Coordinates of C-alpha atoms in Angstrom, one line a residue:
Chain A
X29 CA -13.6 17.4 -29.3
X30 CA -11.5 14.7 -30.8
X31 CA -11.8 16.6 -34.0
X32 CA -10.3 19.7 -32.6
X33 CA -7.2 17.8 -30.6
X34 CA -6.8 16.4 -34.2
X35 CA -6.9 19.5 -35.9
X36 CA -4.1 20.9 -33.4
X37 CA -2.1 18.0 -33.9
X38 CA -2.4 18.4 -37.7
X39 CA -1.7 21.9 -37.9
X40 CA 1.3 21.5 -36.1
X41 CA 4.0 24.0 -34.3
X42 CA 4.3 27.7 -35.2
X43 CA 7.6 29.1 -35.8
X44 CA 9.3 29.8 -32.7
X45 CA 6.8 27.9 -30.6
X46 CA 7.1 24.3 -28.8
X47 CA 5.4 21.5 -30.7
X48 CA 1.5 20.9 -29.6
X49 CA 1.9 17.8 -27.4
X50 CA -1.0 15.4 -26.5
X51 CA -1.0 13.1 -23.4
X52 CA -4.1 10.5 -23.6
X53 CA -4.6 9.0 -19.9
X54 CA -6.4 6.0 -19.2
X55 CA -6.9 3.5 -16.2
X56 CA -7.6 0.0 -15.9
X57 CA -11.5 0.8 -15.1
X58 CA -11.7 2.3 -18.5
X59 CA -8.7 1.0 -20.7
X60 CA -9.4 2.9 -24.0
X61 CA -6.6 4.9 -24.3
X62 CA -5.1 2.9 -27.3
X63 CA -8.5 3.0 -29.2
X64 CA -8.2 6.9 -29.1
X65 CA -4.7 6.7 -29.7
X66 CA -5.0 4.5 -32.9
X67 CA -7.7 7.0 -33.9
X68 CA -5.6 9.9 -34.1
X69 CA -2.8 8.0 -35.3
X70 CA -5.0 6.5 -38.5
X71 CA -6.6 10.2 -39.1
X72 CA -3.3 12.1 -38.7
X73 CA -1.3 9.4 -40.9
X74 CA -4.0 9.7 -43.7
X75 CA -3.6 13.3 -43.8
X76 CA -0.2 13.2 -43.8
X77 CA -0.1 10.7 -46.9
X78 CA -2.5 13.1 -48.6
X79 CA -0.1 15.8 -47.4
X80 CA -2.9 17.7 -45.9
X81 CA -0.8 18.6 -42.6
X82 CA 2.2 20.7 -41.6
X83 CA 4.1 17.4 -40.9
X84 CA 5.6 15.2 -43.9
X85 CA 5.7 12.0 -42.0
X86 CA 5.2 10.2 -39.1
X87 CA 7.4 8.0 -36.6
X88 CA 5.5 5.8 -34.3
X89 CA 7.4 4.8 -31.3
X90 CA 6.5 1.3 -30.7
X91 CA 6.8 0.0 -27.2
X92 CA 3.6 -1.8 -26.4
X93 CA 2.6 -3.2 -29.7
X94 CA 4.3 -4.8 -32.4
X95 CA 5.1 -3.5 -36.0
X96 CA 3.1 -6.3 -37.4
X97 CA 0.3 -4.9 -35.4
X98 CA 0.5 -1.4 -36.8
X99 CA 0.9 -2.7 -40.1
X100 CA -2.4 -4.8 -39.7
X101 CA -3.9 -1.4 -38.5
X102 CA -3.3 0.4 -41.4
X103 CA -4.3 -2.5 -43.6
X104 CA -7.6 -2.9 -41.9
X105 CA -8.4 0.9 -42.0
X106 CA -7.6 1.1 -45.8
X107 CA -4.5 3.2 -45.4
X108 CA -2.3 2.8 -48.4
X109 CA 1.0 1.4 -47.3
X110 CA 2.6 1.3 -50.7
X111 CA 2.7 5.2 -50.6
X112 CA 2.7 5.3 -46.5
X113 CA 6.2 3.4 -46.7
X114 CA 8.0 6.8 -47.1
X115 CA 5.8 8.5 -44.7
X116 CA 5.2 6.2 -41.8
X117 CA 7.8 4.5 -40.1
X118 CA 7.8 2.5 -36.8
X119 CA 10.6 2.5 -34.4
X120 CA 10.4 -0.9 -33.1
X121 CA 11.1 -0.8 -29.1
X122 CA 8.7 -3.9 -28.6
X123 CA 10.3 -6.7 -30.2
X124 CA 13.5 -6.5 -28.4
X125 CA 14.0 -3.7 -26.1
X126 CA 16.9 -5.0 -24.2
X127 CA 18.7 -6.9 -26.9
X128 CA 17.9 -10.4 -25.3
X129 CA 17.1 -11.6 -28.8
X130 CA 20.4 -10.2 -30.3
X131 CA 22.5 -12.2 -27.8
X132 CA 20.4 -15.4 -28.6
X133 CA 21.1 -14.6 -32.4
X134 CA 24.6 -14.1 -32.1
X135 CA 24.9 -17.7 -30.4
X136 CA 23.1 -19.1 -33.0
X137 CA 19.8 -20.3 -31.6
X138 CA 17.5 -17.8 -32.9
X139 CA 15.7 -17.9 -36.3
X140 CA 13.7 -14.9 -37.5
X141 CA 10.2 -15.8 -37.5
X142 CA 9.4 -15.1 -41.2
X143 CA 7.1 -11.9 -41.2
X144 CA 6.0 -10.1 -43.9
X145 CA 5.8 -6.6 -42.6
X146 CA 4.6 -4.2 -45.2
X147 CA 5.5 -1.0 -43.0
X148 CA 9.1 0.1 -42.8
X149 CA 10.7 -0.6 -39.4
X150 CA 13.8 0.2 -37.7
X151 CA 14.8 -2.0 -34.4
X152 CA 15.8 -0.1 -31.4
X153 CA 17.5 -2.1 -28.9
X154 CA 18.6 -0.1 -25.6
X155 CA 15.5 1.5 -24.6
X156 CA 17.2 2.2 -21.3
X157 CA 19.2 5.0 -23.2
X158 CA 16.8 7.7 -23.6
X159 CA 19.3 10.1 -25.2
X160 CA 20.0 7.6 -27.7
X161 CA 16.3 7.4 -28.4
X162 CA 15.8 10.9 -28.9
X163 CA 18.8 10.8 -31.9
X164 CA 17.1 7.8 -33.3
X165 CA 13.7 9.3 -33.7
X166 CA 15.2 12.7 -35.0
X167 CA 17.6 10.8 -37.5
X168 CA 14.5 8.9 -38.5
X169 CA 13.0 11.9 -39.1
X170 CA 15.5 13.5 -41.5
X171 CA 15.3 10.0 -43.3
X172 CA 11.6 10.5 -43.7
X173 CA 11.5 14.0 -45.0
X174 CA 15.0 14.5 -46.2
X175 CA 17.1 17.6 -45.3
X176 CA 14.8 20.1 -46.1
X177 CA 12.9 22.0 -43.4
X178 CA 9.7 19.9 -43.5
X179 CA 8.7 18.6 -40.0
X180 CA 7.5 14.9 -38.6
X181 CA 5.1 13.6 -35.9
X182 CA 6.1 11.5 -33.2
X183 CA 3.5 9.2 -31.9
X184 CA 4.6 7.1 -28.6
X185 CA 2.3 4.5 -28.0
X186 CA 3.3 3.7 -24.3
X187 CA 4.9 6.5 -22.1
X188 CA 4.4 4.0 -19.3
X189 CA 6.7 1.6 -20.7
X190 CA 9.2 4.2 -21.0
X191 CA 9.0 5.2 -17.6
X192 CA 9.3 1.7 -16.4
X193 CA 12.7 1.6 -18.3
X194 CA 13.8 5.2 -17.4
X195 CA 13.7 7.6 -14.7
X196 CA 10.8 10.3 -14.9
X197 CA 13.7 12.9 -15.6
X198 CA 15.1 11.4 -18.7
X199 CA 11.4 10.8 -20.2
X200 CA 10.5 14.2 -19.3
X201 CA 13.8 15.7 -21.2
X202 CA 13.2 13.4 -24.0
X203 CA 9.8 15.2 -24.4
X204 CA 10.8 18.6 -24.0
X205 CA 13.9 18.0 -26.4
X206 CA 11.4 16.6 -28.9
X207 CA 8.9 19.7 -28.0
X208 CA 11.6 22.1 -28.6
X209 CA 13.2 20.3 -31.8
X210 CA 12.3 22.5 -35.1
X211 CA 12.1 19.3 -36.7
X212 CA 9.2 18.2 -35.0
X213 CA 5.6 19.2 -35.7
X214 CA 3.5 17.6 -32.9
X215 CA 3.9 14.7 -30.5
X216 CA 1.5 12.6 -28.9
X217 CA 1.8 9.7 -26.6
X218 CA -0.2 7.4 -24.3
X219 CA -0.1 6.9 -20.5
X220 CA -1.5 4.4 -18.1
X221 CA -2.2 6.8 -15.4
X222 CA -2.8 4.1 -12.5
X223 CA 0.5 2.8 -13.1
X224 CA 2.3 5.9 -11.9
X225 CA 2.6 8.2 -8.8
X226 CA 0.6 11.1 -9.0
X227 CA 3.4 13.3 -9.4
X228 CA 4.6 11.5 -12.4
X229 CA 1.5 11.7 -14.3
X230 CA 1.1 15.6 -13.4
X231 CA 4.9 16.4 -14.5
X232 CA 3.9 14.8 -18.0
X233 CA 0.6 16.7 -18.0
X234 CA 2.8 19.9 -17.3
X235 CA 4.4 19.4 -20.6
X236 CA 1.6 18.6 -22.8
X237 CA -0.4 21.3 -24.1
X238 CA -3.4 18.8 -24.6
X239 CA -4.6 16.0 -21.9
X240 CA -7.2 13.7 -22.9
X241 CA -8.2 11.5 -20.2
X242 CA -10.5 8.5 -20.6
X243 CA -12.7 7.6 -17.7
X244 CA -15.3 5.0 -17.0
X245 CA -19.0 6.3 -17.6
X246 CA -20.3 4.9 -14.4
X247 CA -17.9 5.1 -11.4
X248 CA -19.0 2.1 -9.0
X249 CA -16.7 1.5 -6.1
X250 CA -17.9 -2.4 -5.6
X251 CA -17.1 -3.9 -8.9
X252 CA -15.6 -1.6 -11.6
X253 CA -15.8 -4.5 -14.1
X254 CA -19.0 -4.1 -15.5
X255 CA -19.5 -4.5 -19.2
X256 CA -21.1 -1.1 -19.5
X257 CA -17.6 0.4 -18.7
X258 CA -16.1 -1.7 -21.6
X259 CA -18.1 -0.1 -24.4
X260 CA -18.5 3.2 -23.2
X261 CA -16.8 6.1 -21.1
X262 CA -16.2 9.9 -20.8
X263 CA -13.6 11.5 -22.7
X264 CA -12.4 14.6 -21.1
X265 CA -9.9 16.9 -22.9
X266 CA -8.2 20.0 -21.6
X267 CA -6.6 22.5 -23.9
X268 CA -3.9 24.7 -22.7
X269 CA -3.4 27.8 -25.0
X270 CA -0.1 29.6 -25.1
X271 CA -1.4 32.6 -23.3
X272 CA -2.3 30.3 -20.3
X273 CA -6.1 29.8 -21.1
X274 CA -7.3 26.6 -20.2
X275 CA -10.4 25.1 -21.7
X276 CA -11.7 21.7 -20.5
X277 CA -14.5 19.7 -22.5
X278 CA -15.9 16.6 -21.8
X279 CA -17.2 14.1 -24.6
X280 CA -18.9 10.7 -24.6
X281 CA -17.2 8.1 -26.4
X282 CA -18.6 4.5 -27.8
X283 CA -16.3 1.4 -28.6
X284 CA -18.1 -0.9 -31.1
X285 CA -16.0 -3.5 -33.1
X286 CA -12.7 -1.8 -32.5
X287 CA -13.9 1.5 -33.7
X288 CA -14.3 4.3 -31.3
X289 CA -16.8 7.3 -31.9
X290 CA -17.5 10.5 -30.0
X291 CA -20.7 12.3 -29.5
X292 CA -21.1 15.3 -27.2
X293 CA -23.4 15.1 -24.4
X294 CA -26.4 16.9 -25.6
X295 CA -27.1 20.0 -23.4
X296 CA -30.8 19.9 -23.7
X297 CA -31.0 16.7 -22.4
X298 CA -31.5 17.3 -18.7
X299 CA -30.9 13.5 -17.5
X300 CA -27.7 14.0 -19.0
X301 CA -26.8 16.7 -17.1
X302 CA -28.0 15.3 -13.8
X303 CA -25.7 12.3 -14.5
X304 CA -22.8 14.6 -14.5
X305 CA -23.6 16.2 -11.5
X306 CA -22.4 14.8 -8.2
X307 CA -25.0 12.7 -6.3
X308 CA -26.4 14.5 -3.8
X309 CA -29.7 14.0 -1.5
X310 CA -30.8 17.6 -2.7
X311 CA -31.9 19.3 -5.8
X312 CA -29.2 21.6 -7.0
X313 CA -31.3 23.1 -9.7
X314 CA -34.9 24.3 -10.3
X315 CA -37.0 23.5 -12.9
X316 CA -38.9 26.4 -14.8
X317 CA -42.0 25.9 -12.9
X318 CA -40.4 25.7 -9.7
X319 CA -38.6 28.9 -10.7
X320 CA -41.9 30.6 -11.5
X321 CA -43.4 29.5 -8.3
X322 CA -40.4 30.9 -6.2
X323 CA -41.1 34.4 -7.9
X324 CA -44.5 34.3 -6.7
X325 CA -43.8 33.7 -3.2
X326 CA -44.4 37.0 -0.8
X327 CA -41.4 37.1 1.6
X328 CA -42.5 37.6 5.6
X329 CA -42.0 41.3 5.7
X330 CA -43.7 42.0 2.4
X331 CA -47.0 41.4 4.2
X332 CA -46.9 44.3 6.4
X333 CA -47.1 47.3 3.7
X334 CA -50.4 46.7 2.0
X335 CA -49.3 48.6 -0.7
X336 CA -47.7 51.5 1.7
X337 CA -44.1 52.0 2.1
X338 CA -42.7 50.0 4.8
X339 CA -41.1 51.2 7.7
X340 CA -38.9 49.2 9.7
X341 CA -37.9 50.5 12.7
X342 CA -34.1 50.4 13.5
X343 CA -33.9 51.8 17.1
X344 CA -32.3 55.2 15.9
X345 CA -35.0 57.0 13.9
X346 CA -37.5 57.8 16.5
X347 CA -35.8 61.4 16.9
X348 CA -36.4 62.6 13.3
X349 CA -40.1 61.2 13.2
X350 CA -41.0 62.6 16.4
X351 CA -40.1 66.3 15.0
X352 CA -41.8 65.5 11.7
X353 CA -44.8 64.0 13.0
X354 CA -45.7 65.4 16.3
X355 CA -45.4 63.8 19.6
X356 CA -46.4 59.8 19.8
X357 CA -48.4 60.5 22.8
X358 CA -51.1 62.8 20.9
X359 CA -51.1 60.8 17.9
X360 CA -52.1 57.6 19.9
X361 CA -54.8 59.3 21.6
X362 CA -56.4 60.5 18.3
X363 CA -56.4 56.9 16.7
X364 CA -58.0 55.0 19.7
X365 CA -58.1 55.8 23.3
X366 CA -59.7 52.5 24.5
X367 CA -56.3 51.0 23.6
X368 CA -53.5 50.8 26.1
X369 CA -50.4 52.8 25.3
X370 CA -47.0 53.4 26.7
X371 CA -46.1 56.8 27.5
X372 CA -42.4 57.7 27.3
X373 CA -40.7 61.1 28.1
X374 CA -37.2 61.2 26.9
X375 CA -34.9 62.7 29.7
X376 CA -33.1 65.0 27.8
X377 CA -32.5 65.3 23.8
X378 CA -28.6 65.5 24.7
X379 CA -28.6 61.8 24.9
X380 CA -28.5 59.8 21.9
X381 CA -31.0 57.3 22.0
X382 CA -29.8 53.7 22.7
X383 CA -26.4 54.7 23.6
X384 CA -24.0 52.2 24.8
X385 CA -23.0 54.6 27.9
X386 CA -24.0 53.1 31.3
X387 CA -26.5 55.1 33.2
X388 CA -25.3 54.1 36.4
X389 CA -21.9 55.0 35.5
X390 CA -21.7 57.8 37.9
X391 CA -23.1 56.1 41.0
X392 CA -20.9 56.1 44.0
X393 CA -21.6 53.2 45.9
Chain B
X10 CA -23.9 -33.6 -17.2
X11 CA -20.4 -33.3 -15.7
X12 CA -19.0 -32.7 -19.2
X13 CA -21.3 -29.9 -19.9
X14 CA -20.7 -28.2 -16.4
X15 CA -17.2 -28.4 -17.7
X16 CA -18.0 -26.5 -20.8
X17 CA -18.6 -23.6 -19.1
X18 CA -15.2 -22.6 -18.1
X19 CA -14.4 -23.8 -22.0
X20 CA -16.8 -21.8 -23.3
X21 CA -15.9 -18.6 -21.3
X22 CA -12.4 -19.0 -22.6
X23 CA -13.6 -19.2 -26.2
X24 CA -13.1 -22.0 -28.8
X25 CA -10.0 -24.0 -28.6
X26 CA -7.8 -22.0 -30.9
X27 CA -9.0 -18.7 -29.1
X28 CA -6.0 -18.4 -27.0
X29 CA -3.2 -18.6 -29.5
X30 CA -1.8 -14.9 -29.9
X31 CA -3.3 -13.7 -26.8
X32 CA -2.2 -13.1 -23.3
X33 CA -4.1 -14.8 -20.5
X34 CA -3.9 -13.7 -16.9
X35 CA -4.9 -15.7 -14.0
X36 CA -5.5 -14.1 -10.7
X37 CA -6.1 -15.7 -7.5
X38 CA -5.9 -15.4 -3.7
X39 CA -5.1 -17.4 -0.5
X40 CA -8.6 -18.4 0.0
X41 CA -9.2 -19.6 -3.6
X42 CA -6.6 -21.1 -5.4
X43 CA -6.9 -20.9 -9.4
X44 CA -4.5 -23.6 -10.0
X45 CA -7.2 -25.6 -11.4
X46 CA -7.9 -23.4 -13.9
X47 CA -4.2 -23.8 -15.3
X48 CA -4.8 -27.7 -15.1
X49 CA -7.6 -27.1 -17.4
X50 CA -5.7 -25.0 -19.8
X51 CA -2.9 -27.4 -20.0
X52 CA -5.3 -30.4 -20.8
X53 CA -7.2 -27.9 -23.3
X54 CA -4.0 -27.1 -25.1
X55 CA -3.0 -30.7 -25.6
X56 CA -6.4 -31.1 -27.6
X57 CA -6.8 -28.0 -29.4
X58 CA -4.5 -29.1 -32.3
X59 CA -2.7 -32.2 -33.2
X60 CA 0.6 -30.7 -33.4
X61 CA -0.1 -28.2 -30.4
X62 CA 2.9 -27.8 -27.7
X63 CA 3.4 -26.4 -24.4
X64 CA 6.3 -24.9 -22.7
X65 CA 5.8 -24.9 -18.9
X66 CA 7.8 -22.7 -16.7
X67 CA 7.4 -24.6 -13.2
X68 CA 8.4 -22.3 -10.1
X69 CA 6.2 -23.6 -7.7
X70 CA 5.7 -27.4 -8.1
X71 CA 7.6 -30.2 -9.6
X72 CA 6.9 -32.2 -12.6
X73 CA 5.5 -35.2 -10.5
X74 CA 3.0 -33.0 -9.0
X75 CA 1.5 -31.7 -12.3
X76 CA 1.8 -35.1 -13.8
X77 CA -0.3 -36.7 -10.9
X78 CA -2.7 -34.0 -11.4
X79 CA -3.1 -34.1 -15.1
X80 CA -3.3 -37.9 -15.0
X81 CA -6.3 -37.7 -12.6
X82 CA -8.0 -35.2 -15.1
X83 CA -7.2 -37.5 -18.1
X84 CA -4.0 -36.3 -19.6
X85 CA -0.5 -38.0 -19.7
X86 CA 1.6 -35.3 -19.2
X87 CA 4.8 -38.1 -19.2
X88 CA 3.9 -39.4 -22.7
X89 CA 3.4 -35.7 -23.9
X90 CA 6.7 -35.2 -23.1
X91 CA 8.1 -38.1 -24.6
X92 CA 6.1 -37.2 -27.7
X93 CA 8.0 -33.7 -27.9
X94 CA 4.8 -31.6 -27.3
X95 CA 5.4 -31.0 -23.5
X96 CA 8.5 -29.2 -22.4
X97 CA 9.0 -28.8 -18.5
X98 CA 11.6 -26.1 -17.6
X99 CA 12.2 -26.5 -14.1
X100 CA 13.0 -23.4 -12.6
X101 CA 12.2 -24.2 -8.9
X102 CA 16.1 -23.8 -8.3
X103 CA 15.8 -20.4 -9.8
X104 CA 15.3 -18.9 -6.5
X105 CA 18.8 -19.5 -5.2
X106 CA 20.6 -16.2 -7.0
X107 CA 24.3 -16.8 -7.9
X108 CA 25.9 -13.4 -6.5
X109 CA 27.5 -11.4 -8.8
X110 CA 25.6 -12.3 -11.9
X111 CA 22.4 -9.6 -12.5
X112 CA 19.3 -10.7 -12.6
X113 CA 18.1 -9.8 -16.0
X114 CA 21.1 -12.1 -17.4
X115 CA 19.6 -14.8 -15.8
X116 CA 15.9 -14.1 -17.0
X117 CA 17.3 -13.4 -20.5
X118 CA 18.9 -17.1 -20.5
X119 CA 15.6 -18.6 -19.4
X120 CA 14.0 -16.7 -22.2
X121 CA 16.5 -18.0 -24.6
X122 CA 15.8 -21.3 -23.5
X123 CA 12.6 -20.8 -24.3
X124 CA 13.0 -19.6 -27.8
X125 CA 15.3 -22.3 -28.6
X126 CA 12.5 -24.6 -27.7
X127 CA 10.1 -22.9 -29.9
X128 CA 12.7 -23.3 -32.8
X129 CA 13.3 -27.0 -32.3
X130 CA 9.8 -27.5 -33.1
X131 CA 8.7 -28.1 -36.7
X132 CA 7.5 -25.0 -38.9
X133 CA 3.8 -26.0 -38.3
X134 CA 3.8 -26.6 -34.7
X135 CA 5.2 -23.3 -34.1
X136 CA 1.8 -21.6 -34.3
X137 CA 0.4 -23.8 -31.6
X138 CA 2.7 -23.0 -28.7
X139 CA 1.4 -22.3 -25.2
X140 CA 3.7 -20.9 -22.9
X141 CA 2.7 -21.0 -19.1
X142 CA 3.9 -19.6 -16.2
X143 CA 2.8 -21.4 -12.7
X144 CA 3.6 -18.5 -10.5
X145 CA 4.7 -14.9 -11.4
X146 CA 5.3 -14.5 -7.5
X147 CA 8.3 -16.6 -7.5
X148 CA 9.8 -14.9 -10.4
X149 CA 9.8 -11.9 -8.3
X150 CA 11.6 -13.8 -5.3
X151 CA 14.0 -15.1 -7.9
X152 CA 14.7 -11.6 -9.2
X153 CA 15.4 -10.5 -5.5
X154 CA 12.1 -8.6 -5.7
X155 CA 13.2 -6.5 -8.6
X156 CA 10.0 -5.8 -10.2
X157 CA 11.4 -4.3 -13.5
X158 CA 13.3 -7.5 -14.2
X159 CA 10.3 -9.5 -13.6
X160 CA 8.1 -7.1 -16.2
X161 CA 10.8 -7.1 -18.8
X162 CA 11.1 -10.8 -18.6
X163 CA 7.2 -10.8 -19.0
X164 CA 7.4 -8.5 -21.6
X165 CA 9.6 -10.7 -23.5
X166 CA 7.3 -13.6 -23.2
X167 CA 4.5 -11.5 -24.2
X168 CA 6.3 -10.7 -27.5
X169 CA 6.1 -14.4 -28.3
X170 CA 2.2 -13.7 -28.8
X171 CA 2.7 -11.4 -31.6
X172 CA 6.1 -13.2 -33.3
X173 CA 5.1 -16.6 -33.1
X174 CA 1.4 -16.2 -32.6
X175 CA 1.9 -18.3 -29.3
X176 CA -0.6 -18.3 -26.2
X177 CA 0.9 -16.9 -23.0
X178 CA -0.4 -18.1 -19.9
X179 CA 0.5 -16.7 -16.5
X180 CA -0.7 -17.2 -12.9
X181 CA -0.3 -14.4 -10.0
X182 CA -1.7 -14.1 -6.5
X183 CA -3.1 -10.8 -6.1
X184 CA -3.3 -10.7 -2.2
X185 CA 0.6 -11.3 -1.3
X186 CA 1.6 -7.7 -2.1
X187 CA 2.5 -5.5 0.9
X188 CA -0.1 -2.6 1.7
X189 CA -1.0 -1.8 -1.5
X190 CA -4.7 -1.8 -2.7
X191 CA -3.5 -2.6 -6.3
X192 CA -0.1 -3.6 -6.7
X193 CA 2.1 -2.4 -9.5
X194 CA 2.8 -5.4 -11.1
X195 CA -0.8 -6.7 -11.3
X196 CA -1.7 -3.2 -12.6
X197 CA 1.0 -3.8 -15.4
X198 CA -0.3 -7.4 -16.3
X199 CA -3.9 -6.6 -16.3
X200 CA -3.1 -3.6 -18.6
X201 CA -1.3 -6.2 -20.7
X202 CA -3.5 -9.2 -20.5
X203 CA -6.2 -9.8 -23.4
X204 CA -8.0 -12.3 -21.0
X205 CA -8.2 -12.1 -17.2
X206 CA -9.5 -14.7 -15.3
X207 CA -10.2 -13.9 -11.5
X208 CA -10.8 -16.6 -9.1
X209 CA -12.3 -15.3 -5.7
X210 CA -13.9 -16.7 -2.7
X211 CA -17.8 -16.5 -2.5
X212 CA -18.7 -12.8 -1.5
X213 CA -21.3 -14.5 0.8
X214 CA -18.8 -16.6 3.1
X215 CA -17.9 -20.1 2.7
X216 CA -20.3 -22.6 1.4
X217 CA -20.1 -26.6 1.1
X218 CA -20.9 -26.8 -2.1
X219 CA -19.4 -24.1 -4.0
X220 CA -15.8 -23.6 -3.7
X221 CA -15.5 -20.1 -5.3
X222 CA -16.3 -17.8 -8.1
X223 CA -14.8 -17.2 -11.6
X224 CA -14.6 -14.2 -13.5
X225 CA -13.6 -14.4 -17.3
X226 CA -13.1 -11.0 -18.7
X227 CA -12.3 -10.9 -22.6
X228 CA -11.1 -7.5 -23.4
X229 CA -11.9 -6.1 -26.7
X230 CA -8.8 -6.5 -28.7
X231 CA -7.6 -6.4 -31.8
X232 CA -5.3 -9.3 -32.9
X233 CA -4.4 -11.3 -35.8
X234 CA -7.8 -13.1 -36.4
X235 CA -9.6 -9.8 -36.2
X236 CA -11.5 -8.0 -33.3
X237 CA -13.0 -9.8 -30.6
X238 CA -15.5 -8.3 -28.5
X239 CA -16.0 -7.6 -24.5
X240 CA -17.7 -10.6 -23.1
X241 CA -17.9 -11.2 -18.8
X242 CA -18.4 -14.4 -17.7
X243 CA -19.3 -14.9 -13.9
X244 CA -19.8 -18.3 -12.5
X245 CA -19.3 -20.5 -9.6
X246 CA -17.4 -23.6 -9.3
X247 CA -16.6 -27.0 -7.3
X248 CA -13.6 -28.7 -7.3
X249 CA -14.0 -32.6 -7.3
X250 CA -11.5 -35.2 -7.1
X251 CA -11.2 -35.6 -10.6
X252 CA -12.7 -33.1 -12.3
X253 CA -14.5 -29.4 -11.7
X254 CA -18.3 -28.5 -11.7
X255 CA -18.9 -25.0 -13.1
X256 CA -22.4 -23.6 -12.9
X257 CA -24.2 -20.3 -12.5
X258 CA -25.2 -18.8 -9.5
X259 CA -28.2 -20.3 -7.9
X260 CA -28.5 -23.3 -10.4
X261 CA -26.9 -25.8 -8.2
X262 CA -29.2 -27.7 -5.9

């Protein structure tokens, strides 16, 4: 499913539609959203560099990782930076989000640590001003692709950090401005859902066409810090189509040596499926043998017929039966006179059998 | 034997230079204080490299307190201070806010102080700086309860790990936050932390020979030195007069 997320982001926005937006959610019990984020980022940027996607450039809004981290990430994964410099740009909101270092520098105490960052970076120092941030992103985008109609992709590495600096309203308006901008091809961002109220996460999910959430494979109430949860997990994806159709899928992921790999839950494997179902004390599913056995069971009333059609007395049919088969009195006698029998004559045929009328209604006491 | 036992904590924290470029969060509770881990890391940082330095932001205890304790476990802080390897930033008075001045200005000033100290160090020593905060909860007191200001300050401290390759060590108490299962600040810090050390009382109750248990969690993080795998260590400890004993559950007779 990670593949189809990537395809959606790569293919970008249709003319006159909002740009596809992906929100990657995680929580402390399975903190792998960043792995997913960097996985998608790497795939997407290698396609952008090879000019195989709609977007011609990517702007990384870095709030939780330093530009040098991204430079190292691209270098380690063999994405060529010499050519990517014109395609990949980091908007650095990490190093100095509030301009404190700027002040220090003015007073002459700050010496810039010498860093050779092989990725083009521009610093942004007023993170609290979200409107300006929008302008900065779109301006960078124009710088990357020039004045032509080409689009760019925007990656925000921590929506949580953004939400800490600004209100939900302003972050939501930033996202919707980005989505509706005809310069933007696709957007993806990362959210630590346990840091926010439910409504905050829900508001952002409304605005995203794809929500990918990373969850622990095993829920343990006592202590979620088991080693298993730090290598594996579930990857739930919810696609929202334009027509409102929602498709939800679930995959398994594994993290090894910093790489994340996805595999589908194999449907044939019964144990995997039973692992997905909530733990209950009884079986919700039947095996094939159990189903066969069940089909063979003869239900209680089926014993009575012995091949003949079964007649079940419903308390209303005696009239017709009497007229067609003769009086029950004579029939009973023919069969076996030694058995006891009940002889019953109906008082009048006017009265419907088993009527609800009170027979003592006309009594005058 | 004692030396070997102490290695269990050192082993869990990784080899000596392992902390540089990373953020270690210590979490403790009223029942089990993790201050001793802070002392051990402090001692360790001096022996990690001949030119290493420590910048210590003290909010809960004065210098004399740390000097006395570290002397007992075999480390002379006063001498290190004179050698310009230990920088003690006394912030005990930070909790008296001067009215009218916004919190973030005060925190920005503290941060400026830290950067200034780092910049006074020789170029080679800058790579081996440990920044320590002995109590995050007091930062919150100093900020008049403004969580955002504290987190901004911590973020700036965190940027030092990527900019200079500093180690950043901070202690917080997890049980002092009001009627919340998981307080926001702890969650934020845990998301940020590369290494998490939790000190907890024994699950089975109080014991004479065991003072508590430690959990050391290394997250799988990509940092300058490559990728480090996930590791979880669990062990018990006993605090003695001059040292600590660390041992696996059940191995202490």
